[in-house]
CSV table of C-alpha atoms and ligand atoms in Angstrom, one decimal:
chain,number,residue,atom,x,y,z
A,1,UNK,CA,55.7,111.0,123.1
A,2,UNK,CA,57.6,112.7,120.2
A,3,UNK,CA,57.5,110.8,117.0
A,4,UNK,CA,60.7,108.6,116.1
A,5,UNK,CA,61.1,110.6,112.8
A,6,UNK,CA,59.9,114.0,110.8
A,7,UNK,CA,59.6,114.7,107.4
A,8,UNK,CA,59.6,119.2,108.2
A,9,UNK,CA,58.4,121.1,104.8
A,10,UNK,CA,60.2,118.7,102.6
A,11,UNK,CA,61.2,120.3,99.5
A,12,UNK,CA,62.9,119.3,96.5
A,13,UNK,CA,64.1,120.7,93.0
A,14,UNK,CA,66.2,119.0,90.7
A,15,UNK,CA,68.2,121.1,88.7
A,16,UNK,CA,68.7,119.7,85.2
A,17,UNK,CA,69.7,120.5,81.5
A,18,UNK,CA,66.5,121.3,80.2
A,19,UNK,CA,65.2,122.9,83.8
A,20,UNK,CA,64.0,122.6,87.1
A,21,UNK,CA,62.2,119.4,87.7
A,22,UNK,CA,60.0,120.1,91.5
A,23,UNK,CA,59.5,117.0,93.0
A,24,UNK,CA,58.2,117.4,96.4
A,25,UNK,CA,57.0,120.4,97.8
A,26,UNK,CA,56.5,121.3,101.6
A,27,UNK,CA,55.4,117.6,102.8
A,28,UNK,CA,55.0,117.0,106.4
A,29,UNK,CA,54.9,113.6,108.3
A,30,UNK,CA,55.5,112.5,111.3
A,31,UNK,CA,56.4,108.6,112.0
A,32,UNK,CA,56.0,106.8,115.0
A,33,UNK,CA,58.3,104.1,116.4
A,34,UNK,CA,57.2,100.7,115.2
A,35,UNK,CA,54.7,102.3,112.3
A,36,UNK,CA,53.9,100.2,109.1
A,37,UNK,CA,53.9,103.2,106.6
A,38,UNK,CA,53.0,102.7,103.4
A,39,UNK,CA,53.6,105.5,100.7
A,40,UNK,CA,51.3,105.3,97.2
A,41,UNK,CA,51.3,108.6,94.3
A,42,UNK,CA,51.4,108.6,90.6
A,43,UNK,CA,54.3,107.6,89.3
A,44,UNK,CA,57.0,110.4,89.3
A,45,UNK,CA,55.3,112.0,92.5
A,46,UNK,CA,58.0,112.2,94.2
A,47,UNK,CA,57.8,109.0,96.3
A,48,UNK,CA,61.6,107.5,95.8
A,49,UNK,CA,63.0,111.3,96.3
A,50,UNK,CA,61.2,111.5,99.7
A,51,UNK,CA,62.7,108.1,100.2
A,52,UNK,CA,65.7,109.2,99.6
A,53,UNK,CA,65.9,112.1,101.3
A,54,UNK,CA,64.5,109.8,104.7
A,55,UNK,CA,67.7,107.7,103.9
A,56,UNK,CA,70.4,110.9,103.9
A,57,UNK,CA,71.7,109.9,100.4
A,58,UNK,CA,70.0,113.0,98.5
A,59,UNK,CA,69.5,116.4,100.0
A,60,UNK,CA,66.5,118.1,100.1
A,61,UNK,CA,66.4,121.7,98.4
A,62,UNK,CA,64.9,122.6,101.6
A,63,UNK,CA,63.2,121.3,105.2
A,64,UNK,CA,64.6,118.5,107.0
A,65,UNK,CA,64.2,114.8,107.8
A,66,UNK,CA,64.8,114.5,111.5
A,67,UNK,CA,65.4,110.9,113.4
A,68,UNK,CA,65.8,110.7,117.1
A,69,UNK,CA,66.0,114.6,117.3
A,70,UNK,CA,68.8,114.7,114.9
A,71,UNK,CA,68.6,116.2,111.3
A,72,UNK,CA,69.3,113.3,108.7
A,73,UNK,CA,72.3,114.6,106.5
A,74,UNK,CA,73.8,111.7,105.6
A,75,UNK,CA,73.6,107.9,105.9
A,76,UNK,CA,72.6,106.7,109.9
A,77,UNK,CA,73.2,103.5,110.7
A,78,UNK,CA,69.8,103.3,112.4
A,79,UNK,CA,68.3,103.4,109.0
A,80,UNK,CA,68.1,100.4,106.0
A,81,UNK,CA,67.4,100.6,102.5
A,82,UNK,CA,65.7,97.8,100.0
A,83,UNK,CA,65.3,98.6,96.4
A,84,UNK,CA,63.0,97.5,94.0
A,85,UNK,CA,66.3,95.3,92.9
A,86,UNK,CA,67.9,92.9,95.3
A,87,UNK,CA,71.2,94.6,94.2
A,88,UNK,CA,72.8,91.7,95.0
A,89,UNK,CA,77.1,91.0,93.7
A,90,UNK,CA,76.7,88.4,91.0
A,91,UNK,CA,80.2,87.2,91.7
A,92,UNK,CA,79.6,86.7,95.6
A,93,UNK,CA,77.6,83.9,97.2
A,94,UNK,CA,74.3,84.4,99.4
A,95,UNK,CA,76.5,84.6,102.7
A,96,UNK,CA,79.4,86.6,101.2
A,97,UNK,CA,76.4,89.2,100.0
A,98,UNK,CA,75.0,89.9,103.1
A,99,UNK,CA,78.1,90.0,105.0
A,100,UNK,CA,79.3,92.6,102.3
A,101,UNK,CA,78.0,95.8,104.4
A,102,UNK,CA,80.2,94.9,107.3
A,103,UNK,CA,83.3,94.5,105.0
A,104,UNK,CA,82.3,98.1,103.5
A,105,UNK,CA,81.9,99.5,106.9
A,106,UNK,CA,84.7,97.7,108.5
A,107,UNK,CA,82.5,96.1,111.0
A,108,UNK,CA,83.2,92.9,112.7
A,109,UNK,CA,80.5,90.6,111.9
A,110,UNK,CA,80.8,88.0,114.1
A,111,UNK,CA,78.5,89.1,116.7
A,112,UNK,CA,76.1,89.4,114.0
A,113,UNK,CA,76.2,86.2,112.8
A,114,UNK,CA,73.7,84.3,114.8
A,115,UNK,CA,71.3,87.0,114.2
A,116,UNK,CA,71.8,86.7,110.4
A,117,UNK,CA,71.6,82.7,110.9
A,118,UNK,CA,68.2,83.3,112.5
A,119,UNK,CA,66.9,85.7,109.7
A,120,UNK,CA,68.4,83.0,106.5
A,121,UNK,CA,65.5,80.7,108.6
A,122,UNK,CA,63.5,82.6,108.6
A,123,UNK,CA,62.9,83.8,105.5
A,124,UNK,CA,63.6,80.2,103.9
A,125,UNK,CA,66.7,80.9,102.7
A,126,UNK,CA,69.0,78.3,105.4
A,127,UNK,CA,70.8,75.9,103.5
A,128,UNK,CA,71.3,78.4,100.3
A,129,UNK,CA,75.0,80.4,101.7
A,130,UNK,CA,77.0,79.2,99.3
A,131,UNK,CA,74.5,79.7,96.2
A,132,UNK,CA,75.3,82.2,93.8
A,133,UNK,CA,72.5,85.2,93.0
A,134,UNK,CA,71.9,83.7,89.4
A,135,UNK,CA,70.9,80.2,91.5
A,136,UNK,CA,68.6,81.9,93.3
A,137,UNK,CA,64.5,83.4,92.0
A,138,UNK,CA,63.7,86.4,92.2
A,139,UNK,CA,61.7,85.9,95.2
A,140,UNK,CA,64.9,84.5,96.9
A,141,UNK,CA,67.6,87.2,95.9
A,142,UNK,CA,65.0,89.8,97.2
A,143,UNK,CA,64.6,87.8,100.4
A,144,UNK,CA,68.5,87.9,100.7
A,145,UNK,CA,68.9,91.3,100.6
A,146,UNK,CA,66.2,92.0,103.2
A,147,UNK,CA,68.4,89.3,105.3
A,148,UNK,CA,71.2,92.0,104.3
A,149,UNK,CA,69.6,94.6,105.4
A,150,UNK,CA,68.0,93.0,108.6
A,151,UNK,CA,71.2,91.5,109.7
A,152,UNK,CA,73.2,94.8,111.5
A,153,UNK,CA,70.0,95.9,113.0
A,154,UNK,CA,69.0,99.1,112.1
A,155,UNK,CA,65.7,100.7,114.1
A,156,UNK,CA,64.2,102.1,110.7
A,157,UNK,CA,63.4,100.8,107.1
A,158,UNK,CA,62.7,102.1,104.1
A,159,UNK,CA,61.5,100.1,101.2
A,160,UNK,CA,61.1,101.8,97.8
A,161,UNK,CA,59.0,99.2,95.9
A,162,UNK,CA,60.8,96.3,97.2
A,163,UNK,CA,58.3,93.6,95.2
A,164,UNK,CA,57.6,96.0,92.4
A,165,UNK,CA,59.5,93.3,90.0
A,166,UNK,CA,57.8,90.1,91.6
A,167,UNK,CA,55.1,88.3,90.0
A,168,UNK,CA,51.6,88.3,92.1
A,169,UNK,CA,52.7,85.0,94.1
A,170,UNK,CA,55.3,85.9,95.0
A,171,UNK,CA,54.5,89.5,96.1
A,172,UNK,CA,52.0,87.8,98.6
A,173,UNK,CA,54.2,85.6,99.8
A,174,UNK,CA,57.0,88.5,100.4
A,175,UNK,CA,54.1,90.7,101.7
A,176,UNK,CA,53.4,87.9,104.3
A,177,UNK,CA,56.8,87.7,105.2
A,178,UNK,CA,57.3,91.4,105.9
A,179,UNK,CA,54.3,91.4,108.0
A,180,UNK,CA,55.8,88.5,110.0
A,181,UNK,CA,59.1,90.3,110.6
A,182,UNK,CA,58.1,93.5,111.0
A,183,UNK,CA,55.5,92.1,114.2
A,184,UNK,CA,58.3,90.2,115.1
A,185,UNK,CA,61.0,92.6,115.7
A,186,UNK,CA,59.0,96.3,115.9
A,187,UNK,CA,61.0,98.2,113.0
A,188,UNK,CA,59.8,101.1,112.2
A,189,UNK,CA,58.9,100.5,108.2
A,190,UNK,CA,58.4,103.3,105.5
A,191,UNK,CA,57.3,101.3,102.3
A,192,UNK,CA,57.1,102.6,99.0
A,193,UNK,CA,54.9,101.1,96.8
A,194,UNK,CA,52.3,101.9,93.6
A,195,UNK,CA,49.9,98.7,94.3
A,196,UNK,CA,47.4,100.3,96.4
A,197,UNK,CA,45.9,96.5,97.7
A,198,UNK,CA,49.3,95.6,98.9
A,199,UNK,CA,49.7,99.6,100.6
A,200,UNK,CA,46.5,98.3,102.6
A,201,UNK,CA,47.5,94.7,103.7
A,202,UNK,CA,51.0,96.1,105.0
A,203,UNK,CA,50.0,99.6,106.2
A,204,UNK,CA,48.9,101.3,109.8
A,205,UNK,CA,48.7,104.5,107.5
A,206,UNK,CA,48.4,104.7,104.0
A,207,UNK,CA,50.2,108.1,102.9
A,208,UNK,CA,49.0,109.5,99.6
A,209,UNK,CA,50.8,112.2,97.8
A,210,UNK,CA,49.5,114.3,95.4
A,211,UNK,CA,51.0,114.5,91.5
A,212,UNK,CA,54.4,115.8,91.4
A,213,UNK,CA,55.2,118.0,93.1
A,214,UNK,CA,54.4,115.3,95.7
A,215,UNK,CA,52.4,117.4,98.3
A,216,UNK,CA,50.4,115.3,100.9
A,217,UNK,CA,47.0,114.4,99.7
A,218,UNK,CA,45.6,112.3,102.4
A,219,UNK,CA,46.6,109.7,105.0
A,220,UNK,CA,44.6,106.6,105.2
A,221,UNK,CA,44.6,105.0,108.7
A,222,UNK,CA,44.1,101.2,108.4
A,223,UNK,CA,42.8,99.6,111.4
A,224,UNK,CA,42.8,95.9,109.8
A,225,UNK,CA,43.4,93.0,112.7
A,226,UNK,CA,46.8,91.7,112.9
A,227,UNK,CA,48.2,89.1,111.1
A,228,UNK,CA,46.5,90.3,107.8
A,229,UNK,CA,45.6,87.6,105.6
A,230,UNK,CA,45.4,87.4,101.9
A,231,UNK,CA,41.9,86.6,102.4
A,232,UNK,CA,41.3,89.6,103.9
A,233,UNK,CA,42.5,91.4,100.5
A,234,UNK,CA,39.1,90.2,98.9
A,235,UNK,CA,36.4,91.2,101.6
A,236,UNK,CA,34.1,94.3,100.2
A,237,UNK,CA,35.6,96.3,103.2
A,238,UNK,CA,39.0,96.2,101.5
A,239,UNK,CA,37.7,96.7,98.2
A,240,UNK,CA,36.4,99.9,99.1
A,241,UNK,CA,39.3,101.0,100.8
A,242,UNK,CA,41.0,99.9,97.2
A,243,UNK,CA,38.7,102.4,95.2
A,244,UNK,CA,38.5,105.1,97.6
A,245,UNK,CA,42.4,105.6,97.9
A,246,UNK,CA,42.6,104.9,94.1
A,247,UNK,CA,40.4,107.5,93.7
A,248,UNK,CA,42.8,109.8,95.8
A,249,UNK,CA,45.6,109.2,94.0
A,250,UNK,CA,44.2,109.5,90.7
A,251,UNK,CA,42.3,112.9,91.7
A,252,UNK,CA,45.4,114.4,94.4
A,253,UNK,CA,41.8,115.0,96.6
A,254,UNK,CA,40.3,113.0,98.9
A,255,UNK,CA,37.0,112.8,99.0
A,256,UNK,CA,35.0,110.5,101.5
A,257,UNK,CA,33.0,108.3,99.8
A,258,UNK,CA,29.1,108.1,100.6
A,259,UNK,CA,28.0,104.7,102.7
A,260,UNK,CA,26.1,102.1,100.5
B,301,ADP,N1,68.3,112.8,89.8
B,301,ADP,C1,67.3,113.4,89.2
B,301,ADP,N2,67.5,114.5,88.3
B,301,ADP,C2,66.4,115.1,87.7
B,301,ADP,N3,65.2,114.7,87.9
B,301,ADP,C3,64.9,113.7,88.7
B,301,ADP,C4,65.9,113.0,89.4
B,301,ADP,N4,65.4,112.0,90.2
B,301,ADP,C5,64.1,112.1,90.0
B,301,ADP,N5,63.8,113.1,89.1
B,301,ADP,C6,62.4,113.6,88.7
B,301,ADP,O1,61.7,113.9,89.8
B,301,ADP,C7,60.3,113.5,89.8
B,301,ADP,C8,60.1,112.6,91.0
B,301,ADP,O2,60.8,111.4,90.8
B,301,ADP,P1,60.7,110.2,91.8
B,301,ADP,O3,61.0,110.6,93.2
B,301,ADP,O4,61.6,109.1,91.3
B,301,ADP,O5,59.2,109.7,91.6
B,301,ADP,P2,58.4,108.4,92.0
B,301,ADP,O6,59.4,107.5,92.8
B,301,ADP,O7,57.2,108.8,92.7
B,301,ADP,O8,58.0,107.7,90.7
B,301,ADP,C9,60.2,112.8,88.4
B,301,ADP,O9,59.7,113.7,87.5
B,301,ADP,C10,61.6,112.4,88.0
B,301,ADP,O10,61.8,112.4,86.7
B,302,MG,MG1,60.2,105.7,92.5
């Protein structure tokens, strides 16, 4: 079976006043349909211009991002975006937020509507329509915007440090939540992330990329029974998967580490 999406010899350079800036250089992947991905680097490895480049916002200077067997030039309704920030319209209520993507794309929403009444459930957010973003937590505006995103369907995800801004309760509770919906509805997920213990709980392959430019260093298959627990965060299995992939990432090498 062919995988659902490529990354081929991703390159990019960003021109700028003072110079070049080379972000990525000549990264590979290959995703298959229904894969947890999680992607960890240093910061400025290039992990959010990869993203962006899976999401055909940015271009890459060259290779390709292919999905289904078509290059990725511009925005696909098959794929979703969450950002670090639930990006939510202050001046809009919860519904009138998440129905704002079909207004933009001229989309009727009504046959969406029961799906996106399933997902406020869901996530815990039924009941909160008519609340405003500045009457909802952090944890709750973020959870809105992943109903947002959820709610016209797309096959593939991509999450650029979606709980980044979350305190450490909250994360887990979020990180729980994903888990649930992505076993739930088998969407593909590429998730961006620098907190390598989280990487590990969500991932069926941790991608490490190297410091910028963000070359592959090593991918990390997780074989972790499903549903994860937070629990399972704290067993000395997990810890060493914790130190050697932070060891990756600081280094840009892998280097297997010797059995105790
Ligand atoms: N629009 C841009 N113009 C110039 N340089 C950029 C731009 N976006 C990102 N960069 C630079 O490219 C490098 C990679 O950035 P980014 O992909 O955001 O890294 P990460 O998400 O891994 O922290 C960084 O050095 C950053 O400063
Ligand atoms: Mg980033």
């Amino acid at each position: 079976m062919s995988p659902l999406m490529t990354v081929e010899r991703a390159t990019k350079h960003y021109k700028t006043q003072t110079g070049s800036v080379h972000a990525l250089e000549n990264l590979n992947l290959e995703i298959e349909k229904g894969e947890f991905i999680c992607i960890l680097g240093p910061s400025g490895c290039g992990k959010s211009t990869l993203l962006w480049a899976m999401s055909g916002l940015h271009e890459l200077t060259s290779g390709q991002v292919v999905l289904n067997g078509t290059p990725v030039t511009s925005p696909r309704p098959e794929i979703g975006m969450i950002f670090q920030e639930a990006n939510l319209l202050p001046w809009r209520n919860l519904e009138q937020n998440i129905l704002f993507p079909f207004e933009i794309k001229k989309i009727d929403p009504a046959p969406a509507q029961p799906r996106i009444k399933r997902l406020l459930e869901e996530v815990g957010l039924a009941g909160f329509e008519n609340k405003f973003p500045r009457e909802l937590s952090g944890g709750m505006q973020q959870r809105a915007s992943i109903v947002r995103c959820l709610s016209y369907d797309p096959e593939v995800i991509l999450m650029d440090e979606p709980f980044g801004a979350l305190d450490a309760f909250t994360r887990d509770e979020m990180n729980l939540l994903i888990q649930r919906l992505w076993m739930e509805t088998g969407k593909t997920i590429i998730f961006v992330t620098h907190n390598v213990s989280e990487a590990i709980f969500l991932a069926d392959r941790v991608v490490v990329l190297t410091p910028r430019p963000g070359r592959l260093a090593h991918i990390f298959p997780v074989d972790l029974p499903r549903p994860r627990t937070i629990e399972m965060t704290f067993e000395p299995d997990f810890i060493r998967s914790v130190i050697e992939i932070k060891r990756t990432i600081e280094t840009g090498v892998y280097t297997p580490q010797a059995a105790d």
